[in-house]
Coordinates of C-alpha atoms in Angstrom, one line a residue:
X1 CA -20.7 14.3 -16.9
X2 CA -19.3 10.9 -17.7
X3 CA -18.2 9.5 -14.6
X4 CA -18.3 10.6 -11.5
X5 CA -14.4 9.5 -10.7
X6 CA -11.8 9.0 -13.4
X7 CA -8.9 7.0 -12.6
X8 CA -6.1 7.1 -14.9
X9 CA -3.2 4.2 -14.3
X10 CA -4.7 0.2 -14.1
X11 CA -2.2 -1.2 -12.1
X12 CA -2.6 -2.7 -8.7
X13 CA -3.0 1.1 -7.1
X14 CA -5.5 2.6 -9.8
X15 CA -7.5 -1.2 -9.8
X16 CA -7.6 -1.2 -6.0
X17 CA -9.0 2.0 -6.0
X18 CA -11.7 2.0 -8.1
X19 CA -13.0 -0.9 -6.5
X20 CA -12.8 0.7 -3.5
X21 CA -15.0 3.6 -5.2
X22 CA -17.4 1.4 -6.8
X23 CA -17.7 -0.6 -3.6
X24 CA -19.6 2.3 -2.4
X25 CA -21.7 2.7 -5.2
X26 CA -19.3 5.6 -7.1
X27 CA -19.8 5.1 -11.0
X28 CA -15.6 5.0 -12.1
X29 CA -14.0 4.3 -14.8
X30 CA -10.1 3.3 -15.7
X31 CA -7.5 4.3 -18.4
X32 CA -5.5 2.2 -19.1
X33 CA -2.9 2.5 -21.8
X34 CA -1.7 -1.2 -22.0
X35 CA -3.9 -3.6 -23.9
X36 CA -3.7 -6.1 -20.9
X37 CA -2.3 -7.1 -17.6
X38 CA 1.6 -7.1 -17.1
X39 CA 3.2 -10.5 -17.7
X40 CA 6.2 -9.6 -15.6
X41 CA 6.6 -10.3 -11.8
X42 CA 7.7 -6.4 -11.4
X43 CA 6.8 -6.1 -7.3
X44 CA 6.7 -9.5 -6.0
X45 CA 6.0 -8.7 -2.2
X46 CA 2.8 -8.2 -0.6
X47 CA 3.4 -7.2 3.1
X48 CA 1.4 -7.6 5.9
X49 CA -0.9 -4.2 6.4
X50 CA -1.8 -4.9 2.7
X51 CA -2.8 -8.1 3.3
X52 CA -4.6 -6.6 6.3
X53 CA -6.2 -4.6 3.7
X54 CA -7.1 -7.2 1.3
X55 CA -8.8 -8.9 4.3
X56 CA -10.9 -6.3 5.5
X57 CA -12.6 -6.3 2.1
X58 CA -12.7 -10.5 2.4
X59 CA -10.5 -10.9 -0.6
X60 CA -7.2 -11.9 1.0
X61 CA -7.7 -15.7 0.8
X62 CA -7.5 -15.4 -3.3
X63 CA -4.1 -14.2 -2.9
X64 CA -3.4 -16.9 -0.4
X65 CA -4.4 -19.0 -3.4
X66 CA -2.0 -18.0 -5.5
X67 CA 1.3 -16.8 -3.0
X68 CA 3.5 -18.1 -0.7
X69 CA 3.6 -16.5 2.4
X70 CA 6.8 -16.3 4.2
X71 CA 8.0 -14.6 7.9
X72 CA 10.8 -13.3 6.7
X73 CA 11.9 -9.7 5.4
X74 CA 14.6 -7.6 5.1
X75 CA 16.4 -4.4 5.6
X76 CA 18.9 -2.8 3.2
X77 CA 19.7 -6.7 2.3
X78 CA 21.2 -7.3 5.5
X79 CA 22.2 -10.8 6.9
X80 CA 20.1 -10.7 10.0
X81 CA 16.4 -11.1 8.5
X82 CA 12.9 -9.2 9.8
X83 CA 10.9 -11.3 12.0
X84 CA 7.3 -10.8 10.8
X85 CA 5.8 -13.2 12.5
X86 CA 6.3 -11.5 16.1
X87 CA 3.6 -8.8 14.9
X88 CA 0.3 -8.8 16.7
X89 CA -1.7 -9.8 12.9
X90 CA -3.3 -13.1 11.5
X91 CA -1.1 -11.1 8.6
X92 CA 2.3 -11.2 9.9
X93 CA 3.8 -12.7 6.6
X94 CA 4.4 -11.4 3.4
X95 CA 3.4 -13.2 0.7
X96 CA 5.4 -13.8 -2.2
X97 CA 3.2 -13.3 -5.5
X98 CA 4.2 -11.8 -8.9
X99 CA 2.7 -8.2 -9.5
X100 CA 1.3 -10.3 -12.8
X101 CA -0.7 -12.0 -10.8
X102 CA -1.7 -9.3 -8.2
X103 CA -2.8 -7.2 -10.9
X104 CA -5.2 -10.2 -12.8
X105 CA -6.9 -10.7 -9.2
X106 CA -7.6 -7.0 -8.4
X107 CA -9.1 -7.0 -11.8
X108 CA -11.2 -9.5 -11.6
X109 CA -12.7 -7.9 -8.0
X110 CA -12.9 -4.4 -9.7
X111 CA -14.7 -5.8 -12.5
X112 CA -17.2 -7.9 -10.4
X113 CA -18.2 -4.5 -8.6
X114 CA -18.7 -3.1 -11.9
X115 CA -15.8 -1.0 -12.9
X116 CA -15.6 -0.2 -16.3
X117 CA -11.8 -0.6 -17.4
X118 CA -11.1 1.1 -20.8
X119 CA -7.7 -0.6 -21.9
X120 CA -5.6 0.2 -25.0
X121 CA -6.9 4.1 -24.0
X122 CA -4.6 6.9 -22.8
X123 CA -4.9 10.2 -21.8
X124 CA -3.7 12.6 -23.4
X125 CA -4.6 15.9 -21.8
X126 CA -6.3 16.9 -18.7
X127 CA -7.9 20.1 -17.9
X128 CA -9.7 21.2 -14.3
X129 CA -12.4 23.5 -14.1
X130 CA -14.7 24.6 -11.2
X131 CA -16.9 21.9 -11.2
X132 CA -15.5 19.2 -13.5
X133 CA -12.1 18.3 -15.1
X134 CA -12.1 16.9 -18.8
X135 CA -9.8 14.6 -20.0
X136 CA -8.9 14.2 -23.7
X137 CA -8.0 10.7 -24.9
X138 CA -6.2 8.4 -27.8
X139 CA -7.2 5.0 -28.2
X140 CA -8.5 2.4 -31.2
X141 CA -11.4 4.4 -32.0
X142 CA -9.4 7.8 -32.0
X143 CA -9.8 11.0 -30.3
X144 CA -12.2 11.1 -27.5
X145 CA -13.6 13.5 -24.6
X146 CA -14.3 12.5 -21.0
X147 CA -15.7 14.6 -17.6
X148 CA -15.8 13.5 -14.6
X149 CA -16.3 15.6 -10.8
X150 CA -12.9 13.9 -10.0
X151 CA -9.9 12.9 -11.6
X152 CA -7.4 10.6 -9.6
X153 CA -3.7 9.8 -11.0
X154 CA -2.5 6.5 -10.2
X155 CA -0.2 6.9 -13.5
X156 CA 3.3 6.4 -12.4
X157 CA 6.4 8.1 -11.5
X158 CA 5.8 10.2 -14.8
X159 CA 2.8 10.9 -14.6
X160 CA 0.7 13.1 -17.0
X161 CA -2.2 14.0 -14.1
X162 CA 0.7 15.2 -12.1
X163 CA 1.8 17.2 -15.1
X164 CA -1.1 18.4 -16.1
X165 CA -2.1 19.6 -13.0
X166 CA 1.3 21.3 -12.4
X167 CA 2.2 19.5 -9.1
X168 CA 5.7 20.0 -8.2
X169 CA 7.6 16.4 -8.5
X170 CA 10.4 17.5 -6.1
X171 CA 13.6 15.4 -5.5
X172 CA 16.7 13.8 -6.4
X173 CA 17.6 11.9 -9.8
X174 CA 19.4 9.0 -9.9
X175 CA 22.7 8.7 -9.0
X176 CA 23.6 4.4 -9.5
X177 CA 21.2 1.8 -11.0
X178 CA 21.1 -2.0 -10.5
X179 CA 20.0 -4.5 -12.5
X180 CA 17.3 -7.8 -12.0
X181 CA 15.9 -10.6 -13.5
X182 CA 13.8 -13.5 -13.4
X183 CA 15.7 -16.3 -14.6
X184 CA 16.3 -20.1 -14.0
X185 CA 19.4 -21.2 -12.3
X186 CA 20.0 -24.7 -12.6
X187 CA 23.6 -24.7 -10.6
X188 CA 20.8 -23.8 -7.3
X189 CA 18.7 -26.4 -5.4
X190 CA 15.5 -25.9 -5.9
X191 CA 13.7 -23.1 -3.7
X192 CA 17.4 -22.1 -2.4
X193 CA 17.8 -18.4 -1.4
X194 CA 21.3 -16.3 -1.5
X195 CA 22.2 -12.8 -0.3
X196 CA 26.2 -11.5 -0.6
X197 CA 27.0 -8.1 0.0
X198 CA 31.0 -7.3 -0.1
X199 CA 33.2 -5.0 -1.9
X200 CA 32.7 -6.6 -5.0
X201 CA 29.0 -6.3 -5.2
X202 CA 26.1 -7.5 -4.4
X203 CA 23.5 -10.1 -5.1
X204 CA 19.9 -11.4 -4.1
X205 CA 18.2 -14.4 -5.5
X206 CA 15.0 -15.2 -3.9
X207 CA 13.1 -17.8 -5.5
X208 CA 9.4 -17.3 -7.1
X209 CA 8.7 -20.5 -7.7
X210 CA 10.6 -23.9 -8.1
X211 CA 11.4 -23.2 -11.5
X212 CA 12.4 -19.4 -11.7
X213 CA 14.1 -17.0 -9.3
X214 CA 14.6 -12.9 -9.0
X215 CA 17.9 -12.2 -9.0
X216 CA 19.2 -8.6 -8.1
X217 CA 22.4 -7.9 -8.7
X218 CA 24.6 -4.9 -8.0
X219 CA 28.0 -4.9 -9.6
X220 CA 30.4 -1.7 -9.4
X221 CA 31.5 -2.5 -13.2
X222 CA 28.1 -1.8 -14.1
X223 CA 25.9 0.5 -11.9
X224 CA 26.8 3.7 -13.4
X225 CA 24.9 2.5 -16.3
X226 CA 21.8 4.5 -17.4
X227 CA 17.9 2.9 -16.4
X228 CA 17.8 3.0 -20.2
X229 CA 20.0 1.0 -21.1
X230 CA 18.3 -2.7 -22.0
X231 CA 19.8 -5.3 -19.8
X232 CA 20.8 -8.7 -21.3
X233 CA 21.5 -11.9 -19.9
X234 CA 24.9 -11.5 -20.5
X235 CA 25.0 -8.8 -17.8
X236 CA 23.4 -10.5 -15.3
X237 CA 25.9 -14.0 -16.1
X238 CA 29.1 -12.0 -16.0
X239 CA 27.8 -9.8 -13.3
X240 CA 27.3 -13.0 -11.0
X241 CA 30.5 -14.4 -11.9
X242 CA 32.5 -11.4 -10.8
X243 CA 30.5 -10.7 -7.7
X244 CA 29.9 -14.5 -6.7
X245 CA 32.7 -16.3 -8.5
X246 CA 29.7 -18.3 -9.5
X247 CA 26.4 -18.0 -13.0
X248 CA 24.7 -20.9 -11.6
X249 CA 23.6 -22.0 -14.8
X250 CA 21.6 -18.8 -15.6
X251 CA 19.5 -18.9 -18.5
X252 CA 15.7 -18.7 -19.7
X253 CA 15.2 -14.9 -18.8
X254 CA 11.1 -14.3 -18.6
X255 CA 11.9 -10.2 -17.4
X256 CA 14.7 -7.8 -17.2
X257 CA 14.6 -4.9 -15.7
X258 CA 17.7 -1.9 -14.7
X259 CA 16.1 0.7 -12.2
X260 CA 18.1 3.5 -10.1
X261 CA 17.9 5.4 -6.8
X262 CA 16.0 8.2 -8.1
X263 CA 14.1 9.7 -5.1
X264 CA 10.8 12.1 -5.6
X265 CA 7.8 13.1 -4.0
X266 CA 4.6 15.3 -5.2
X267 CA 4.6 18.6 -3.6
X268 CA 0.8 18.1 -2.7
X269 CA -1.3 14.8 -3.0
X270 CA -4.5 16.8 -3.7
X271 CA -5.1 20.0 -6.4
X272 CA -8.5 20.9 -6.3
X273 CA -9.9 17.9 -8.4
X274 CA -7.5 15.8 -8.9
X275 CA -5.5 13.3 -6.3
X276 CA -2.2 11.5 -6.9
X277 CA -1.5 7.7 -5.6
X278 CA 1.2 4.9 -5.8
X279 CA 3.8 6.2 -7.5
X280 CA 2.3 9.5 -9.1
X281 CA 2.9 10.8 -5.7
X282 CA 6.4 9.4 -4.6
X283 CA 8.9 7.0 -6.3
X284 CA 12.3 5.4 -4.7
X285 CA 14.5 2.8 -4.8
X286 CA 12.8 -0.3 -4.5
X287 CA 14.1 -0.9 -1.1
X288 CA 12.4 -3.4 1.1
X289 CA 9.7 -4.0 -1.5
X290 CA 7.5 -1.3 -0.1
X291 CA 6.4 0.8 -3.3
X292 CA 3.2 -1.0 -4.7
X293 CA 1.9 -1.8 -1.2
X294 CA 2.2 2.0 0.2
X295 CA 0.7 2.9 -3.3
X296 CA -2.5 0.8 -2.1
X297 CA -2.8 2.3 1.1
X298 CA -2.9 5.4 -0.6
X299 CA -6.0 4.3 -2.4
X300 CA -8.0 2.7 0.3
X301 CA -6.9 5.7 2.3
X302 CA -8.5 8.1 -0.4
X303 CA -11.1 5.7 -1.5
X304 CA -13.7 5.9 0.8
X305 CA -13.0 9.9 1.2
X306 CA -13.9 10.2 -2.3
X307 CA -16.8 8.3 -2.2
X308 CA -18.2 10.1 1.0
X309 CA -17.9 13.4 -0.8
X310 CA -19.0 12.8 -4.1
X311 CA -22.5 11.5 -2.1
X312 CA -22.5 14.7 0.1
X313 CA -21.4 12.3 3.5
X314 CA -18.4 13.9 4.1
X315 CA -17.7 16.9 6.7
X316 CA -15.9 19.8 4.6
X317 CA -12.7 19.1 6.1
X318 CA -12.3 15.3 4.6
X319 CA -10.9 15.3 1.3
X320 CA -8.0 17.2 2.5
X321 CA -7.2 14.8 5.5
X322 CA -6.0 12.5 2.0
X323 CA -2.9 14.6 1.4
X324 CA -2.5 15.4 5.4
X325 CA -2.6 11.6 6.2
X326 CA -0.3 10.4 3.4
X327 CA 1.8 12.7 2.3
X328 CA 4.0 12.4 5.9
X329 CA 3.7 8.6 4.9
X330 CA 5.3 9.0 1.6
X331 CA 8.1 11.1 3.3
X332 CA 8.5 8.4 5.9
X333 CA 9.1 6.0 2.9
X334 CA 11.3 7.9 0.7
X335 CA 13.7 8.6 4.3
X336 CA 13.7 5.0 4.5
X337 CA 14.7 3.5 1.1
X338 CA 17.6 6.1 1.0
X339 CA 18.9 5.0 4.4
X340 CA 18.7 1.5 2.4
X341 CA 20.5 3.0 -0.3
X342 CA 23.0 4.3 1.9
X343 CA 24.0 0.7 3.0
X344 CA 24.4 -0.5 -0.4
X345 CA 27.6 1.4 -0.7
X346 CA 30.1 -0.7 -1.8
X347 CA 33.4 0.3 0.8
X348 CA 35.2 -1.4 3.7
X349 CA 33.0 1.4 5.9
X350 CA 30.0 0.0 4.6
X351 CA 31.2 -3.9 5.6
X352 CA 31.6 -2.5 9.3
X353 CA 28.2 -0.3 9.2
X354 CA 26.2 -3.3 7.7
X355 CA 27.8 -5.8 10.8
X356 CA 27.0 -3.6 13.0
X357 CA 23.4 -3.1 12.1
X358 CA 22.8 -6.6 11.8
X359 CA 24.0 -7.4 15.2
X360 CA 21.5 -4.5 16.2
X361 CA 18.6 -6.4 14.6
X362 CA 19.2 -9.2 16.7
X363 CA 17.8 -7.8 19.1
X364 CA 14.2 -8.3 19.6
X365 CA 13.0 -5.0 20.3
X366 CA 14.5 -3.8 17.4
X367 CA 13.6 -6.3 15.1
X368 CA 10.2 -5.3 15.5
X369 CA 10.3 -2.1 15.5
X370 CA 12.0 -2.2 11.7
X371 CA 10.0 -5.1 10.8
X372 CA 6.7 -2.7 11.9
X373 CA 8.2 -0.1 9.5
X374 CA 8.6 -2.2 6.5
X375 CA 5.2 -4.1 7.4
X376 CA 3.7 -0.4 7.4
X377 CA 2.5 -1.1 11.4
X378 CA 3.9 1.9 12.5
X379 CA 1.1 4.1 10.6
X380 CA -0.7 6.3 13.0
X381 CA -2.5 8.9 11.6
X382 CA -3.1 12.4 14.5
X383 CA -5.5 11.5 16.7
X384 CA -8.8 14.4 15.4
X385 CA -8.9 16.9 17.8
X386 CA -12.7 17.9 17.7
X387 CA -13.6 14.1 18.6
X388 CA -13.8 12.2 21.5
X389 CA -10.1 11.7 23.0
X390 CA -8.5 8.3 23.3
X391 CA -4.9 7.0 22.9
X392 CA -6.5 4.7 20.4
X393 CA -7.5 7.8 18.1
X394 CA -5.6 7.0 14.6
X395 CA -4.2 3.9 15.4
X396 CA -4.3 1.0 12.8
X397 CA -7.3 -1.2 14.7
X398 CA -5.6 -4.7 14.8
X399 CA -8.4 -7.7 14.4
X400 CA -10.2 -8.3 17.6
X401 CA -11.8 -11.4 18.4
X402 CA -15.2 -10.9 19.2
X403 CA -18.7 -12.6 20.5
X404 CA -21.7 -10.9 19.3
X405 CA -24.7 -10.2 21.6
X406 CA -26.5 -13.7 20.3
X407 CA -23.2 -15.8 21.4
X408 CA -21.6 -16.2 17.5
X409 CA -17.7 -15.9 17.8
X410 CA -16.5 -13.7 15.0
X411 CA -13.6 -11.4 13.4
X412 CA -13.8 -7.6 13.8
X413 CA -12.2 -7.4 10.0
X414 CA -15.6 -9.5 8.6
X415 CA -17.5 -6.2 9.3
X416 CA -16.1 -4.4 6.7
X417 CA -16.2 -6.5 3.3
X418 CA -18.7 -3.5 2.4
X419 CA -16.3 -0.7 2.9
X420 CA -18.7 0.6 5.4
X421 CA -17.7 3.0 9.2
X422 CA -18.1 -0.1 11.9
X423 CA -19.3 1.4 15.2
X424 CA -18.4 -0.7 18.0
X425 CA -20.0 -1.1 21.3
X426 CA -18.2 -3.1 23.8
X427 CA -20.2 -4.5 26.6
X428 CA -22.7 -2.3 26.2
X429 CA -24.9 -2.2 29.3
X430 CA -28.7 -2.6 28.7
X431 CA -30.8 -0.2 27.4
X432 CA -27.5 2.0 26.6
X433 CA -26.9 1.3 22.9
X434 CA -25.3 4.3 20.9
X435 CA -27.1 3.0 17.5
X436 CA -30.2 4.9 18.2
X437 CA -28.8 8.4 18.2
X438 CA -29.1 9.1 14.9
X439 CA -31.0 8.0 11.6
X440 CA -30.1 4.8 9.8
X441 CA -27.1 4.7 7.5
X442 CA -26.2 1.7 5.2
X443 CA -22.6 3.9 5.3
X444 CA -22.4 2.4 9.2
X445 CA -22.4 -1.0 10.5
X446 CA -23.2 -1.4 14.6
X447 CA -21.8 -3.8 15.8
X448 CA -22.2 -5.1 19.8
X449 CA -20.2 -7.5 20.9
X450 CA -17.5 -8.1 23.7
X451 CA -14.0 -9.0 23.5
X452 CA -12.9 -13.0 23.6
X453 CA -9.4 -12.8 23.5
X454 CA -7.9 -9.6 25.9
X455 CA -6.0 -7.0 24.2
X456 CA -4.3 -4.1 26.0
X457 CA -5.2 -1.7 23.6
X458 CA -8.9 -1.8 24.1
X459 CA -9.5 -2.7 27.5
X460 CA -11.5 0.0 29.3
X461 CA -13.2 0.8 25.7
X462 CA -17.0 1.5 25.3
X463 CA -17.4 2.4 21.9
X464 CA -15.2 2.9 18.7
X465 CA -15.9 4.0 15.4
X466 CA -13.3 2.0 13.1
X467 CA -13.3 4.0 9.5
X468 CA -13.6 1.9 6.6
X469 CA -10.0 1.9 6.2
X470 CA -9.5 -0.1 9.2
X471 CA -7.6 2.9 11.5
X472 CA -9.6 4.2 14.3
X473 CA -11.4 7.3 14.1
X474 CA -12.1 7.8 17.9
X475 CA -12.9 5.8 20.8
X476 CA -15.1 6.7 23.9
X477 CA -13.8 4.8 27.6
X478 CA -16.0 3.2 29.5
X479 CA -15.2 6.0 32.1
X480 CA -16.8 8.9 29.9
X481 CA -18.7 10.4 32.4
X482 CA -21.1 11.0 29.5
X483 CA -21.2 8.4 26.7
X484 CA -23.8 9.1 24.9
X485 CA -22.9 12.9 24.1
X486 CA -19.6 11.9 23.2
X487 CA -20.6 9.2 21.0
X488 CA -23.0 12.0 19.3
X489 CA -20.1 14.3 18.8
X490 CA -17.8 12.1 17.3
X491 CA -20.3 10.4 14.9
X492 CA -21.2 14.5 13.6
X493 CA -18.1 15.1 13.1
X494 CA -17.2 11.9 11.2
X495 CA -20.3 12.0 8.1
X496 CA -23.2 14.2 7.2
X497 CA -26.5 12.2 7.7

């Protein structure tokens, strides 16, 4: 066998997930068909669970290096903006950062962990057998044959893996399309922002850098228009001037793009063998700018699974909890971007439904509770029934602030740069550590420590065992009458040691 794990798609869902493979010592290998990175901007938004992510494996501050964070989203483009910064993160931002350059920096961290990337190489069947799947490819040196024990699609919304394997892509097709580009405007202040939405049309322009901005326009004359059709600069100038009144100097196109409201989702996430992520699994309209990061949370939700298995850690009933745990997020996503959709009708009911929402959001409460949707807070896997109950079972574990047994102050999220389980033990009383119950696993860090800052959440909370995904597996309260047993039973039924 070639590989152990064959991931075919090197954008930022199939890169982030072969590092997450190789992190854990998995020998993976990428297909790529393109001979490089892409030069376009494509999804400019990284929001705040996938910087949460990104942190958790200590490689957020390169993409602080090269973004611009800001607290502000949106829904469905409306006037009243998403408050990000109200959510309980040192992530509550999203960063502004061309896909281009997203893609070069996961990349470069796949590569330093040792994943080979086979560009300019394409797949061009796949075939699953009992105890392998084999994947035949085209590339400069011609014809070629791989194997590996696992093959995982992260090859777009038309995917061959999904194909090949014969996973229902179930949905709707297109029904409108709209139109963007990255552009100058000269007739704009520099860094200036604009959002219209009226019968005429509508338009976003949200600026990248000082020099070039993303302008998405909708215009009535022209969204009937197939996603085929090339889109010229022409389209965008006269589209502004009949929406806006107003080209503001457009010119210097680096990327066009037309994309439509087509709405799909993978019957299953998992076939034997092979897994679907990103958009192999689910595609929308790019509503909110949530499609590339739900596609990485589909990899670092799978990841780590993978691994696990491949290495004979993982309890039999693992690599299915992939498809159980995402798929319901995928749905989730697809119900919201067509509720966004909705609201880009372009009628006088719309204008009324769009005021009214807006006044909605601002409203505190419900602020956050849509800004937690789009920032992917609201994830809560079900809580495992056959471990240790606690309301804190499949909750995203926010950073705690901790001090360790010796005094040193210290993040919860530096424990898992590895990709390893963290068990942690909260004021752990002497001579009751949970550490010694079973035999040594690099796969598990112990951490004791108690909490410096309070959080609501925790309090009352003896031990946890946070899964290398950041979302807690199961906690044990400080009133378990037997802590120890409890501890046991959830660590047995969490890995094989």
């Amino acid at each position: 066998m070639d590989y152990e794990v064959i991931v075919v798609g090197g954008g930022p869902v199939g890169m982030m997930l072969a590092s997450e493979l190789a992190l854990a010592g998995v020998k993976v290998c990428i297909l790529e068909r393109l001979k490089e990175t892409t030069p376009y901007s494509r999804a400019l938004t990284v929001h705040p669970r996938t910087l949460e992510l990104f942190d958790l494996r200590g490689i957020k501050p390169k993409f602080m290096e090269r973004g611009r964070p800001v607290s502000r989203g949106h829904f469905a483009g409306l006037e009243t903006p998403l408050d990000f910064s109200v959510l309980d993160s040192a992530s509550n931002y999203t960063l502004i950062i061309p896909q281009s350059e997203t893609e070069k920096l996961l990349e470069a961290w796949a590569g330093s962990l040792g994943v080979e990337i086979r560009r300019e190489v394409e797949a061009v069947s796949i075939r699953q057998h009992p105890d392998r799947v084999n994947i035949e490819t085209e590339g400069p040196g011609g014809a070629a044959k791989l194997s590996a024990a696992y093959v995982v699609g992260a090859d777009g919304g038309r995917s061959l893996v999904r194909k090949e394997a014969g996973i229902p892509f179930e949905g709707t097709s297109e029904t409108f399309t709209t139109v963007l580009g990255d552009v100058s405007l000269s007739g704009l202040p520099p860094m200036s922002a604009i959002s219209s939405y009226s019968e005429r049309g509508l338009v976003a322009i949200l600026p990248i850098d000082p020099t070039t901005y993303r302008v998405l326009l909708g215009d009535p004359a022209r969204m009937s228009v197939p996603k085929e059709e090339p889109v010229t600069l022409e389209e965008l100038r006269s589209g502004l001037e009949r929406v806006l009144g107003n080209d503001y100097g457009i010119s210097k196109p680096r990327w066009l793009s037309r994309f439509g409201n087509a709405t799909r989702q993978a019957g299953r996430y998992r076939k034997g063998r092979i897994f679907l992520a990103g958009d192999a699994a689910h595609i929308h309209f790019p509503a909110g700018g949530q499609g590339m990061n739900v596609g990485i949370q589909d990899a670092v939700n799978l990841g780590w699974k993978l691994a696990a298995a491949i290495q004979g850690r993982a309890p039999d009933w693992l690599l299915d909890s992939y498809h159980a745990e995402r798929f319901p997020v995928g749905t989730a996503l697809l119900r919201n971007t067509e509720v966004q959709t909705l609201m880009f009708e372009l009628s006088p009911r719309m204008v009324e439904l769009r005021s009214l929402m807006a006044g909605l959001l601002r409203f505190p409460d419900a602020n956050r509770m849509v800004s937690e949707q789009i920032a992917a807070f609201n994830v809560r896997y079900e809580s495992d029934a056959e471990s240790p109950s606690h309301p804190l079972g499949g909750q995203r574990a926010a950073e705690l602030e901790l001090k360790l047994a010796d005094g040193t102050a210290c993040r919860s999220y530096e424990f898992f740069h590895n990709g390893q389980f963290v068990l942690l033990q909260l004021d752990v009383e002497e001579g009751m550590p949970f550490g010694e119950l079973w035999p040594g696993s690099e796969h598990v860090r112990v951490v004791n420590a108690s909490l410096t800052k309070a959080n609501p959440d925790w309090s009352g909370v003896r031990a946890a065992l946070v899964r290398p995904d950041g979302y807690v597996a199961w906690a044990v309260a400080q009133s378990d009458p037997a802590p120890r047993d409890s501890v046991a039973r959830g660590m047995s039924r969490w890995m094989k040691f």
